[in-house]
């Protein structure tokens, strides 16, 4: 009879290691079968930020409850309707000016996970709060290989003036380990892959990477013998899970290899070299990063994730959806129908990327449900309408069942000006973090269960 596997079991090879997904042979799953207690499966929390607010008429439902009509933007997540809640009325007071004048974009992301009002400066004397993900990582981060992962699609900056006298550190970082310590995000999916599947020491990691690059080997080549031995000992259901997981890893590797190639123009000349592992196309880049998040959750490499689609005030254009103007400029729409329609396009593009993640997570079984069932994922912005720069009645979505803690499929309306930090305090407590206050919270958010 097979002995119970530890959740920390790794497939190992020369300079490489691979964490395993949750298998029925692991003690936590056996305990789950014996107790029917969803709490025995790891609970994860994630935060996904989009810039410049939202076209609210295409976002906010009219009706409350589970019979609400999905708006055009939310309709993009129709297949996942039963797995998320729309939360309205939540407010980010720390992002308001409080006498500091302009800078709503920088404040909106600096306050998004901290609930704090950042000090207005573009010098070295930055001052903010500790973010909710880092509060959790400090107390429970030791339960996984990485206390937290900070990811995104645009690189962080730690200096410079990015918004009306606010440092770029505020505009490009939403995770803060301390009041003066922003956590720079990783934007290279190849680098994330290396972190997840590299060896346990720096020397091993460098050696494995060198061999892989020289002989174009897969990380699977290094751990294949270990995987074969494990495969022989597993029951049929776990063999399928292991095979599906290894296939997903190999698929990501292939796509990463393609991302490193130069883009070739019509005349056969490369446009320009790309940083290793960072695709030129935003859609491909975002999907690779969502795959990294899926693998990190599936292997229990981390239980805490933050992700920024772009930095605050981003003026990125989106030519692949026929939006040639900059996002920030469009957000100052002045009620222009054309600009509002373009903003709505961008909003739908972003939520499609989030929908890709939800689909990936819901396709992978774990314990008595799926990975998505065991997550609490916040998606939204620290600005409501980009033209008004208001920070009340924010566009917030909460996806995942939270191991049965969350009753999903609803539009939950809260009284306007309810602190967003009430949601974060509730999440912290459900994660097992000892906290009775966070940011400007005045209690835990009600009606989620």
PDB file of C-alpha atoms in Angstrom, residues 95-255:
ATOM      1  CA  UNK A  95      -6.780  57.250  -2.298  1.00  0.00           C
ATOM      2  CA  UNK A  96      -8.631  60.546  -1.823  1.00  0.00           C
ATOM      3  CA  UNK A  97      -6.662  63.777  -1.855  1.00  0.00           C
ATOM      4  CA  UNK A  98      -7.099  64.787   1.796  1.00  0.00           C
ATOM      5  CA  UNK A  99      -5.689  68.190   0.860  1.00  0.00           C
ATOM      6  CA  UNK A 100      -2.831  66.883  -1.281  1.00  0.00           C
ATOM      7  CA  UNK A 101      -4.308  67.929  -4.625  1.00  0.00           C
ATOM      8  CA  UNK A 102      -3.708  65.883  -7.773  1.00  0.00           C
ATOM      9  CA  UNK A 103      -2.246  62.408  -7.919  1.00  0.00           C
ATOM     10  CA  UNK A 104      -5.349  60.210  -7.798  1.00  0.00           C
ATOM     11  CA  UNK A 105      -3.812  57.540 -10.017  1.00  0.00           C
ATOM     12  CA  UNK A 106      -0.702  57.057  -7.879  1.00  0.00           C
ATOM     13  CA  UNK A 107      -2.762  57.147  -4.698  1.00  0.00           C
ATOM     14  CA  UNK A 108      -5.280  54.662  -6.101  1.00  0.00           C
ATOM     15  CA  UNK A 109      -2.710  51.898  -6.470  1.00  0.00           C
ATOM     16  CA  UNK A 110      -0.610  52.828  -3.425  1.00  0.00           C
ATOM     17  CA  UNK A 111      -3.734  52.610  -1.273  1.00  0.00           C
ATOM     18  CA  UNK A 112      -5.384  49.698  -3.095  1.00  0.00           C
ATOM     19  CA  UNK A 113      -3.927  46.995  -0.842  1.00  0.00           C
ATOM     20  CA  UNK A 114      -2.789  49.149   2.082  1.00  0.00           C
ATOM     21  CA  UNK A 115      -5.822  51.339   2.740  1.00  0.00           C
ATOM     22  CA  UNK A 116      -3.291  54.027   3.672  1.00  0.00           C
ATOM     23  CA  UNK A 117      -2.908  57.577   2.389  1.00  0.00           C
ATOM     24  CA  UNK A 118       0.619  57.736   0.898  1.00  0.00           C
ATOM     25  CA  UNK A 119       2.859  60.693   1.679  1.00  0.00           C
ATOM     26  CA  UNK A 120       3.039  63.052  -1.282  1.00  0.00           C
ATOM     27  CA  UNK A 121       6.655  63.051  -2.385  1.00  0.00           C
ATOM     28  CA  UNK A 122       8.725  62.138  -5.398  1.00  0.00           C
ATOM     29  CA  UNK A 123      11.898  61.857  -3.344  1.00  0.00           C
ATOM     30  CA  UNK A 124      13.401  59.132  -1.198  1.00  0.00           C
ATOM     31  CA  UNK A 125      11.142  59.856   1.782  1.00  0.00           C
ATOM     32  CA  UNK A 126       8.230  57.690   0.592  1.00  0.00           C
ATOM     33  CA  UNK A 127       5.752  56.609   3.247  1.00  0.00           C
ATOM     34  CA  UNK A 128       2.836  54.203   2.836  1.00  0.00           C
ATOM     35  CA  UNK A 129       1.134  51.406   4.766  1.00  0.00           C
ATOM     36  CA  UNK A 130       1.768  47.663   4.823  1.00  0.00           C
ATOM     37  CA  UNK A 131      -0.342  45.863   2.214  1.00  0.00           C
ATOM     38  CA  UNK A 132      -2.845  43.130   3.021  1.00  0.00           C
ATOM     39  CA  UNK A 133      -0.889  40.480   1.111  1.00  0.00           C
ATOM     40  CA  UNK A 134       2.253  41.201   3.133  1.00  0.00           C
ATOM     41  CA  UNK A 135       0.359  41.182   6.429  1.00  0.00           C
ATOM     42  CA  UNK A 136      -0.774  37.685   5.480  1.00  0.00           C
ATOM     43  CA  UNK A 137       2.679  36.657   4.240  1.00  0.00           C
ATOM     44  CA  UNK A 138       4.265  37.744   7.516  1.00  0.00           C
ATOM     45  CA  UNK A 139       2.046  35.431   9.551  1.00  0.00           C
ATOM     46  CA  UNK A 140       1.281  32.468   7.289  1.00  0.00           C
ATOM     47  CA  UNK A 141       3.741  32.759   4.390  1.00  0.00           C
ATOM     48  CA  UNK A 142       5.904  30.029   5.896  1.00  0.00           C
ATOM     49  CA  UNK A 143       3.261  27.440   5.004  1.00  0.00           C
ATOM     50  CA  UNK A 144       4.478  27.457   1.377  1.00  0.00           C
ATOM     51  CA  UNK A 145       7.778  27.770  -0.521  1.00  0.00           C
ATOM     52  CA  UNK A 146       7.199  31.444  -1.279  1.00  0.00           C
ATOM     53  CA  UNK A 147       5.504  33.681   1.249  1.00  0.00           C
ATOM     54  CA  UNK A 148       3.963  35.664  -1.601  1.00  0.00           C
ATOM     55  CA  UNK A 149       4.404  36.382  -5.296  1.00  0.00           C
ATOM     56  CA  UNK A 150       4.245  39.904  -6.745  1.00  0.00           C
ATOM     57  CA  UNK A 151       3.599  39.833 -10.487  1.00  0.00           C
ATOM     58  CA  UNK A 152       2.505  42.104 -13.322  1.00  0.00           C
ATOM     59  CA  UNK A 153       2.793  43.104 -16.965  1.00  0.00           C
ATOM     60  CA  UNK A 154       4.730  46.381 -16.528  1.00  0.00           C
ATOM     61  CA  UNK A 155       7.944  46.718 -14.539  1.00  0.00           C
ATOM     62  CA  UNK A 156       8.049  48.495 -11.191  1.00  0.00           C
ATOM     63  CA  UNK A 157       9.945  51.722 -10.606  1.00  0.00           C
ATOM     64  CA  UNK A 158      11.293  52.882  -7.261  1.00  0.00           C
ATOM     65  CA  UNK A 159      12.040  56.531  -8.034  1.00  0.00           C
ATOM     66  CA  UNK A 160      10.999  59.465 -10.218  1.00  0.00           C
ATOM     67  CA  UNK A 161       7.904  61.665 -10.475  1.00  0.00           C
ATOM     68  CA  UNK A 162       5.009  59.722 -11.972  1.00  0.00           C
ATOM     69  CA  UNK A 163       1.843  61.583 -10.977  1.00  0.00           C
ATOM     70  CA  UNK A 164       1.521  65.196  -9.814  1.00  0.00           C
ATOM     71  CA  UNK A 165       4.407  65.004  -7.349  1.00  0.00           C
ATOM     72  CA  UNK A 166       3.949  61.367  -6.324  1.00  0.00           C
ATOM     73  CA  UNK A 167       6.873  58.976  -6.626  1.00  0.00           C
ATOM     74  CA  UNK A 168       6.821  56.269  -9.265  1.00  0.00           C
ATOM     75  CA  UNK A 169       7.219  53.853  -6.362  1.00  0.00           C
ATOM     76  CA  UNK A 170       3.566  54.570  -5.534  1.00  0.00           C
ATOM     77  CA  UNK A 171       2.312  54.341  -9.104  1.00  0.00           C
ATOM     78  CA  UNK A 172       3.963  51.031  -9.959  1.00  0.00           C
ATOM     79  CA  UNK A 173       3.801  48.977  -6.755  1.00  0.00           C
ATOM     80  CA  UNK A 174       0.728  47.842  -4.839  1.00  0.00           C
ATOM     81  CA  UNK A 175       2.472  45.368  -2.520  1.00  0.00           C
ATOM     82  CA  UNK A 176       4.324  46.952   0.431  1.00  0.00           C
ATOM     83  CA  UNK A 177       6.336  44.977   2.989  1.00  0.00           C
ATOM     84  CA  UNK A 178       6.763  48.076   5.134  1.00  0.00           C
ATOM     85  CA  UNK A 179       5.904  51.808   4.972  1.00  0.00           C
ATOM     86  CA  UNK A 180       9.070  52.518   2.981  1.00  0.00           C
ATOM     87  CA  UNK A 181       9.488  49.112   1.297  1.00  0.00           C
ATOM     88  CA  UNK A 182       7.517  48.518  -1.915  1.00  0.00           C
ATOM     89  CA  UNK A 183       7.748  44.981  -3.316  1.00  0.00           C
ATOM     90  CA  UNK A 184       8.848  45.165  -6.950  1.00  0.00           C
ATOM     91  CA  UNK A 185       6.830  42.852  -9.184  1.00  0.00           C
ATOM     92  CA  UNK A 186       8.210  40.258 -11.595  1.00  0.00           C
ATOM     93  CA  UNK A 187       7.046  40.744 -15.196  1.00  0.00           C
ATOM     94  CA  UNK A 188       9.091  38.033 -16.918  1.00  0.00           C
ATOM     95  CA  UNK A 189       7.162  34.735 -17.057  1.00  0.00           C
ATOM     96  CA  UNK A 190      10.431  32.915 -17.741  1.00  0.00           C
ATOM     97  CA  UNK A 191      11.874  34.227 -14.489  1.00  0.00           C
ATOM     98  CA  UNK A 192       8.749  33.136 -12.606  1.00  0.00           C
ATOM     99  CA  UNK A 193       9.052  29.680 -14.171  1.00  0.00           C
ATOM    100  CA  UNK A 194      12.679  29.442 -13.045  1.00  0.00           C
ATOM    101  CA  UNK A 195      11.681  30.376  -9.490  1.00  0.00           C
ATOM    102  CA  UNK A 196       8.989  27.697  -9.402  1.00  0.00           C
ATOM    103  CA  UNK A 197      11.064  24.880 -10.909  1.00  0.00           C
ATOM    104  CA  UNK A 198      14.703  25.721 -10.202  1.00  0.00           C
ATOM    105  CA  UNK A 199      16.961  23.833  -7.817  1.00  0.00           C
ATOM    106  CA  UNK A 200      17.120  24.516  -4.113  1.00  0.00           C
ATOM    107  CA  UNK A 201      20.432  26.397  -4.256  1.00  0.00           C
ATOM    108  CA  UNK A 202      21.719  29.194  -6.464  1.00  0.00           C
ATOM    109  CA  UNK A 203      24.556  26.967  -7.726  1.00  0.00           C
ATOM    110  CA  UNK A 204      22.130  24.189  -8.716  1.00  0.00           C
ATOM    111  CA  UNK A 205      19.809  26.661 -10.395  1.00  0.00           C
ATOM    112  CA  UNK A 206      22.571  28.218 -12.516  1.00  0.00           C
ATOM    113  CA  UNK A 207      23.927  24.808 -13.512  1.00  0.00           C
ATOM    114  CA  UNK A 208      20.514  23.501 -14.568  1.00  0.00           C
ATOM    115  CA  UNK A 209      19.692  26.651 -16.509  1.00  0.00           C
ATOM    116  CA  UNK A 210      23.032  26.503 -18.314  1.00  0.00           C
ATOM    117  CA  UNK A 211      22.493  22.864 -19.315  1.00  0.00           C
ATOM    118  CA  UNK A 212      18.900  23.512 -20.405  1.00  0.00           C
ATOM    119  CA  UNK A 213      19.966  26.400 -22.606  1.00  0.00           C
ATOM    120  CA  UNK A 214      22.938  24.523 -24.094  1.00  0.00           C
ATOM    121  CA  UNK A 215      21.084  21.347 -24.936  1.00  0.00           C
ATOM    122  CA  UNK A 216      17.580  22.857 -25.214  1.00  0.00           C
ATOM    123  CA  UNK A 217      16.363  20.550 -22.491  1.00  0.00           C
ATOM    124  CA  UNK A 218      13.076  20.788 -20.631  1.00  0.00           C
ATOM    125  CA  UNK A 219      12.977  21.016 -16.866  1.00  0.00           C
ATOM    126  CA  UNK A 220      11.018  17.770 -17.155  1.00  0.00           C
ATOM    127  CA  UNK A 221      14.106  16.051 -18.598  1.00  0.00           C
ATOM    128  CA  UNK A 222      15.855  16.568 -15.267  1.00  0.00           C
ATOM    129  CA  UNK A 223      13.086  15.152 -13.080  1.00  0.00           C
ATOM    130  CA  UNK A 224      11.741  12.544 -15.502  1.00  0.00           C
ATOM    131  CA  UNK A 225      13.301   9.541 -13.750  1.00  0.00           C
ATOM    132  CA  UNK A 226      11.912  10.656 -10.405  1.00  0.00           C
ATOM    133  CA  UNK A 227       8.506  11.223 -12.011  1.00  0.00           C
ATOM    134  CA  UNK A 228       8.513   7.743 -13.564  1.00  0.00           C
ATOM    135  CA  UNK A 229       9.280   6.122 -10.229  1.00  0.00           C
ATOM    136  CA  UNK A 230       6.517   8.047  -8.497  1.00  0.00           C
ATOM    137  CA  UNK A 231       4.063   7.306 -11.324  1.00  0.00           C
ATOM    138  CA  UNK A 232       4.440   3.548 -10.725  1.00  0.00           C
ATOM    139  CA  UNK A 233       3.361   3.861  -7.096  1.00  0.00           C
ATOM    140  CA  UNK A 234       0.287   6.057  -7.604  1.00  0.00           C
ATOM    141  CA  UNK A 235      -3.337   4.976  -7.941  1.00  0.00           C
ATOM    142  CA  UNK A 236      -4.970   5.593 -11.327  1.00  0.00           C
ATOM    143  CA  UNK A 237      -6.683   8.877 -10.418  1.00  0.00           C
ATOM    144  CA  UNK A 238      -3.370  10.354  -9.196  1.00  0.00           C
ATOM    145  CA  UNK A 239      -1.542   9.127 -12.292  1.00  0.00           C
ATOM    146  CA  UNK A 240      -3.963  11.144 -14.415  1.00  0.00           C
ATOM    147  CA  UNK A 241      -3.492  14.224 -12.258  1.00  0.00           C
ATOM    148  CA  UNK A 242       0.284  13.902 -12.449  1.00  0.00           C
ATOM    149  CA  UNK A 243       0.197  13.413 -16.231  1.00  0.00           C
ATOM    150  CA  UNK A 244      -2.044  16.476 -16.684  1.00  0.00           C
ATOM    151  CA  UNK A 245       0.255  18.563 -14.509  1.00  0.00           C
ATOM    152  CA  UNK A 246       3.438  17.522 -16.325  1.00  0.00           C
ATOM    153  CA  UNK A 247       1.754  18.213 -19.670  1.00  0.00           C
ATOM    154  CA  UNK A 248       0.794  21.719 -18.484  1.00  0.00           C
ATOM    155  CA  UNK A 249       4.369  22.439 -17.404  1.00  0.00           C
ATOM    156  CA  UNK A 250       5.759  21.288 -20.750  1.00  0.00           C
ATOM    157  CA  UNK A 251       3.182  23.344 -22.642  1.00  0.00           C
ATOM    158  CA  UNK A 252       4.210  26.468 -20.749  1.00  0.00           C
ATOM    159  CA  UNK A 253       7.890  25.756 -21.463  1.00  0.00           C
ATOM    160  CA  UNK A 254       7.195  25.501 -25.180  1.00  0.00           C
ATOM    161  CA  UNK A 255       5.359  28.810 -25.187  1.00  0.00           C
TER     162      UNK A 255
END
